Amino acid sequence: EALGLFTGIGLSEAKARETLRNGALSALLRQAVLQARSALGPALDKATGTLLYNAAARLKDPKHLGFLVGYIARREILTDLQLNGTARPQPPAGPGGEGSALTPALSPAALEYVRSHPLEPLDAADFEQACGVGVCITPEQIEEAVEAVISEHRAELLAERYHFNMGLLMGEARNRLRWADGKTIKNEVDLQVLHLLGPKTEADLEKKPKAAKARLAPVEKQKIAVVENGDVGTETKSLLEQLRGEALKFHKPGENYKTEGYVVTPNTMALLKQHLAITSGQVRTRFPPEPNGILHIGHAKAINFNFGYAKANGGVCFLRYDDTNPEKEEEKYFTAIREMVEWLGYQPYKVTHASDYFDQLYVWALELIRRGQAYVCHQKVEEIKGHSPPPSPWRDRPVEESLLLFEDMRKGKFGEGEATLRMKLVMEDGKMDPVAYRVKFTPHHRTGDKWCIYPTYDYTHCLCDSIEHITHSLCTKEFQARRSSYFWLCNALDVYCPVQWEYGRLNLLYTVVSKRKIIRLVETGAVRDWDDPRLFTLTALRRRGFPPEAINNFCARVGVTVAQATMEPHLLEACAREVLNEQAPRAMAVLEPLKVTITNFPAPKALEVLVPNFPADESQGFHKVPLHPTVYIEETDFREEADKGYKRLAPGQPVGLRHAGYVIAVQNVIKDVSGRVIELEVTCTKSDVAEKPKAFIHWVSEPLACEVRLYERLFLHKNPEDPSEVPGGFLSDINPDSLRVLHNALVDSSVLSARPFDKFQFERLGYFSVDPDSREGKMVFNRTVTLKEDPGKA
């Protein structure tokens, strides 16, 4: 019967069946259709059916649905514009005119009006004015409005002709005539533009050349990266610009009830009024990590989204540790989490812990039982796992009994797994009665032995958000199935209810980020620890030398979309190169040295060579390096025989020494007993008198010994956790060449005073960062990225 009812209003059978699977929506839609049919008869046209479906799907509140359906049934609300009042993309306006535009943001129409008045009786006259009931726009009014808009842009139209953005005319005409039919306005714009410009010429049909984008000066770009924590040197918007844009979608503080799916109770408006009095209308977000591991690249998006959204809208963000599982929490994780948040450039408004609120959470648990909304259950964990576990036989036990048993749980009279406190609700994914408290005889790092019962995420998270008066609880998409329990619990206790918003996770290929799997990598010796530079934890990225701005820029490029993003590592590496190119001073290093003796050295002692810190901007200063008769070059920069296309040092083929002002030519090749070249004897000539060489190579003289660690991807396959790609499991996919250590590398003395995490560009080689393993007399460098992306990478 319901299937026929829904297909009868124009839904396809597939859409109708999908609607039937959503019990709440199908009940509302059935109510709306039956009401409309009683007024209009059984045959409803598709346009009316679409309006009814949109009203039921978007309102999600039966209280005022009948009021709204009455206007649709009486043909007083006839268009989606009247119902939704939202901007819609317009097709290219004008007779083939280029470009398209959004109609301007419109004031609230029917659905928005109803959402804004959740409790009080609706004022019919005020409602009708808000959604254009009875407004009649004549053809003459449309003609006059379009004529006035074209008159304002007449000069630009005559100059640009059909290259002018006709969508602008459409948008401005819609501004003047809010309730006019869009197609009629478009036809009138087409007609009047054709009358003004005449038919298209060949020049009009040519594509308009794209304007070249002005490049920002390096200092300006760097300033934006610091000030905005956003994207630089690309066409994407900065993170803060994106997050200001997201604010258009999100509710304003105190207007939680306008959000789809938000549950309004008789106390909602009073609670929101108290909330606004406490926050003064300030945006409040929180970043709530579990302190049971090190943050990874996916957390960087969460940090940027939570802290960035608050910053973009003049608000504050809490750092709240979700420390409800004492078995897995360690002090080093608390410290590292805060370090990483601050390393990315964000300062928490306040650092809090879920455990700060354990006393209040316990009081609320007692109240939940008293209200008949929670009960003590003895089903085993194994029994309540899965999608359709059996209902608890203790669901209807008396309130007083549950109160006594919960007190026994608190006093330690039940063993672990013998009793839980469960909430009486069914979640979106069908999960029934989630656990609120469980028994754990593990001391807590902050509360000691005070508790042997600990609250779960499902119970704790929304109530901590409520206590801290969070306005926007931003979480990843997998928590969407918990949104109903989030709203349910706050409303069941009559406390302020924030709004949960979900966004897509950020994942990377060629890696794993699961804490359990990273621990396995450490235990098996595949990596050294959580900060091994081959991992994509934030501590590992810092150790490898990735600047925090690069990570923030990467998050900005990924965007704040709802869809999950799985990115290639080379995109993150590209962001690192952009930032390091402007931040990392130049130095010279030789990774695999070959000794070179200059037999005609032109001075009795070492020469002093000035090397610019940033060759493209010498205003950023110079550093000095010595040039002695003995220098070292890369083994790969010399060949005994020069192949075609080879431009570096060979007998009969001189090269220049970068920055030194000299050209060297091979005179003698010295080999060991095995025939390996171990030294070159060369002569030098000043560059200004020598013939210009084919290449200039880097070198070091009187250098510092150092160790250099070169990193490649840790895994061989894009998805090491996918059994179809890696049947043997992720541990079988380790790249045996993911780390190459060069123990005898040399670096020029200009880096002597560098400290851990200082970054340099080793000329011609890549970007390198000082590793914390460095000690006096032996510096250690990690290669962050090469100068250019390896074309062989996928």
mmCIF file of N, CA, C and O in Angstrom, residues 587-617:
data_model
loop_
_atom_site.group_PDB
_atom_site.id
_atom_site.type_symbol
_atom_site.label_atom_id
_atom_site.label_comp_id
_atom_site.label_asym_id
_atom_site.label_seq_id
_atom_site.Cartn_x
_atom_site.Cartn_y
_atom_site.Cartn_z
ATOM 1 N N ALA A 587 72.789 24.699 1.623
ATOM 2 C CA ALA A 587 74.110 24.249 2.078
ATOM 3 C C ALA A 587 74.591 23.230 1.052
ATOM 4 O O ALA A 587 73.830 22.816 0.169
ATOM 5 N N MET A 588 75.868 22.850 1.132
ATOM 6 C CA MET A 588 76.376 21.824 0.219
ATOM 7 C C MET A 588 76.785 20.594 1.024
ATOM 8 O O MET A 588 77.382 20.706 2.094
ATOM 9 N N ALA A 589 76.393 19.435 0.511
ATOM 10 C CA ALA A 589 76.743 18.164 1.146
ATOM 11 C C ALA A 589 77.082 17.165 0.052
ATOM 12 O O ALA A 589 76.569 17.253 -1.074
ATOM 13 N N VAL A 590 77.942 16.223 0.383
ATOM 14 C CA VAL A 590 78.324 15.167 -0.548
ATOM 15 C C VAL A 590 77.976 13.838 0.115
ATOM 16 O O VAL A 590 78.491 13.526 1.189
ATOM 17 N N LEU A 591 77.084 13.085 -0.501
ATOM 18 C CA LEU A 591 76.587 11.872 0.139
ATOM 19 C C LEU A 591 77.537 10.691 -0.030
ATOM 20 O O LEU A 591 77.719 9.890 0.883
ATOM 21 N N GLU A 592 78.140 10.559 -1.202
ATOM 22 C CA GLU A 592 79.109 9.481 -1.454
ATOM 23 C C GLU A 592 80.368 10.139 -2.013
ATOM 24 O O GLU A 592 80.492 10.342 -3.229
ATOM 25 N N PRO A 593 81.302 10.526 -1.107
ATOM 26 C CA PRO A 593 82.395 11.427 -1.505
ATOM 27 C C PRO A 593 83.515 10.778 -2.326
ATOM 28 O O PRO A 593 83.856 9.604 -2.143
ATOM 29 N N LEU A 594 84.039 11.575 -3.231
ATOM 30 C CA LEU A 594 85.234 11.227 -4.009
ATOM 31 C C LEU A 594 86.237 12.364 -3.799
ATOM 32 O O LEU A 594 85.930 13.536 -4.034
ATOM 33 N N LYS A 595 87.454 12.022 -3.351
ATOM 34 C CA LYS A 595 88.471 13.024 -3.050
ATOM 35 C C LYS A 595 89.015 13.633 -4.337
ATOM 36 O O LYS A 595 89.280 12.926 -5.318
ATOM 37 N N VAL A 596 89.180 14.965 -4.323
ATOM 38 C CA VAL A 596 89.733 15.696 -5.475
ATOM 39 C C VAL A 596 90.835 16.610 -4.957
ATOM 40 O O VAL A 596 90.614 17.409 -4.038
ATOM 41 N N THR A 597 92.036 16.496 -5.531
ATOM 42 C CA THR A 597 93.153 17.358 -5.131
ATOM 43 C C THR A 597 93.441 18.344 -6.260
ATOM 44 O O THR A 597 93.668 17.939 -7.408
ATOM 45 N N ILE A 598 93.448 19.633 -5.907
ATOM 46 C CA ILE A 598 93.727 20.686 -6.897
ATOM 47 C C ILE A 598 95.230 20.937 -6.873
ATOM 48 O O ILE A 598 95.783 21.470 -5.900
ATOM 49 N N THR A 599 95.917 20.522 -7.930
ATOM 50 C CA THR A 599 97.390 20.557 -7.943
ATOM 51 C C THR A 599 97.945 21.963 -8.136
ATOM 52 O O THR A 599 99.089 22.232 -7.767
ATOM 53 N N ASN A 600 97.176 22.866 -8.708
ATOM 54 C CA ASN A 600 97.663 24.240 -8.918
ATOM 55 C C ASN A 600 96.849 25.231 -8.094
ATOM 56 O O ASN A 600 96.438 26.294 -8.585
ATOM 57 N N PHE A 601 96.542 24.844 -6.849
ATOM 58 C CA PHE A 601 95.695 25.717 -6.017
ATOM 59 C C PHE A 601 96.270 27.124 -6.011
ATOM 60 O O PHE A 601 97.492 27.302 -5.799
ATOM 61 N N PRO A 602 95.445 28.145 -6.222
ATOM 62 C CA PRO A 602 95.979 29.484 -6.509
ATOM 63 C C PRO A 602 96.363 30.312 -5.286
ATOM 64 O O PRO A 602 96.677 31.493 -5.436
ATOM 65 N N ALA A 603 96.339 29.778 -4.068
ATOM 66 C CA ALA A 603 96.652 30.592 -2.888
ATOM 67 C C ALA A 603 97.420 29.746 -1.889
ATOM 68 O O ALA A 603 97.288 28.517 -1.854
ATOM 69 N N PRO A 604 98.216 30.399 -1.041
ATOM 70 C CA PRO A 604 99.006 29.649 -0.048
ATOM 71 C C PRO A 604 98.154 29.092 1.090
ATOM 72 O O PRO A 604 98.608 28.209 1.818
ATOM 73 N N LYS A 605 96.945 29.612 1.294
ATOM 74 C CA LYS A 605 96.047 29.084 2.329
ATOM 75 C C LYS A 605 94.629 29.017 1.767
ATOM 76 O O LYS A 605 94.386 29.426 0.621
ATOM 77 N N ALA A 606 93.710 28.544 2.581
ATOM 78 C CA ALA A 606 92.332 28.341 2.115
ATOM 79 C C ALA A 606 91.693 29.646 1.668
ATOM 80 O O ALA A 606 91.945 30.716 2.250
ATOM 81 N N LEU A 607 90.888 29.549 0.611
ATOM 82 C CA LEU A 607 90.097 30.688 0.170
ATOM 83 C C LEU A 607 88.747 30.664 0.879
ATOM 84 O O LEU A 607 88.245 29.622 1.305
ATOM 85 N N GLU A 608 88.154 31.835 1.027
ATOM 86 C CA GLU A 608 86.837 31.941 1.659
ATOM 87 C C GLU A 608 85.793 32.200 0.574
ATOM 88 O O GLU A 608 85.901 33.160 -0.198
ATOM 89 N N VAL A 609 84.811 31.307 0.489
ATOM 90 C CA VAL A 609 83.781 31.425 -0.551
ATOM 91 C C VAL A 609 82.466 31.859 0.089
ATOM 92 O O VAL A 609 82.029 31.277 1.090
ATOM 93 N N LEU A 610 81.849 32.873 -0.479
ATOM 94 C CA LEU A 610 80.533 33.345 0.002
ATOM 95 C C LEU A 610 79.433 32.602 -0.762
ATOM 96 O O LEU A 610 79.394 32.635 -1.991
ATOM 97 N N VAL A 611 78.547 31.947 -0.017
ATOM 98 C CA VAL A 611 77.446 31.186 -0.624
ATOM 99 C C VAL A 611 76.124 31.799 -0.183
ATOM 100 O O VAL A 611 75.902 31.971 1.031
ATOM 101 N N PRO A 612 75.250 32.171 -1.109
ATOM 102 C CA PRO A 612 73.966 32.770 -0.694
ATOM 103 C C PRO A 612 73.090 31.739 0.023
ATOM 104 O O PRO A 612 73.031 30.573 -0.372
ATOM 105 N N ASN A 613 72.431 32.175 1.103
ATOM 106 C CA ASN A 613 71.498 31.289 1.812
ATOM 107 C C ASN A 613 70.306 30.913 0.932
ATOM 108 O O ASN A 613 69.808 29.792 1.004
ATOM 109 N N PHE A 614 69.869 31.884 0.107
ATOM 110 C CA PHE A 614 68.769 31.659 -0.839
ATOM 111 C C PHE A 614 69.174 32.313 -2.164
ATOM 112 O O PHE A 614 69.057 33.529 -2.316
ATOM 113 N N PRO A 615 69.713 31.527 -3.096
ATOM 114 C CA PRO A 615 70.239 32.113 -4.341
ATOM 115 C C PRO A 615 69.248 33.003 -5.082
ATOM 116 O O PRO A 615 69.657 33.957 -5.746
ATOM 117 N N ALA A 616 67.951 32.728 -4.978
ATOM 118 C CA ALA A 616 66.958 33.547 -5.686
ATOM 119 C C ALA A 616 66.698 34.864 -4.976
ATOM 120 O O ALA A 616 66.052 35.756 -5.536
ATOM 121 N N ASP A 617 67.187 35.009 -3.741
ATOM 122 C CA ASP A 617 66.941 36.234 -2.969
ATOM 123 C C ASP A 617 68.151 36.481 -2.070
ATOM 124 O O ASP A 617 68.170 36.105 -0.902
#
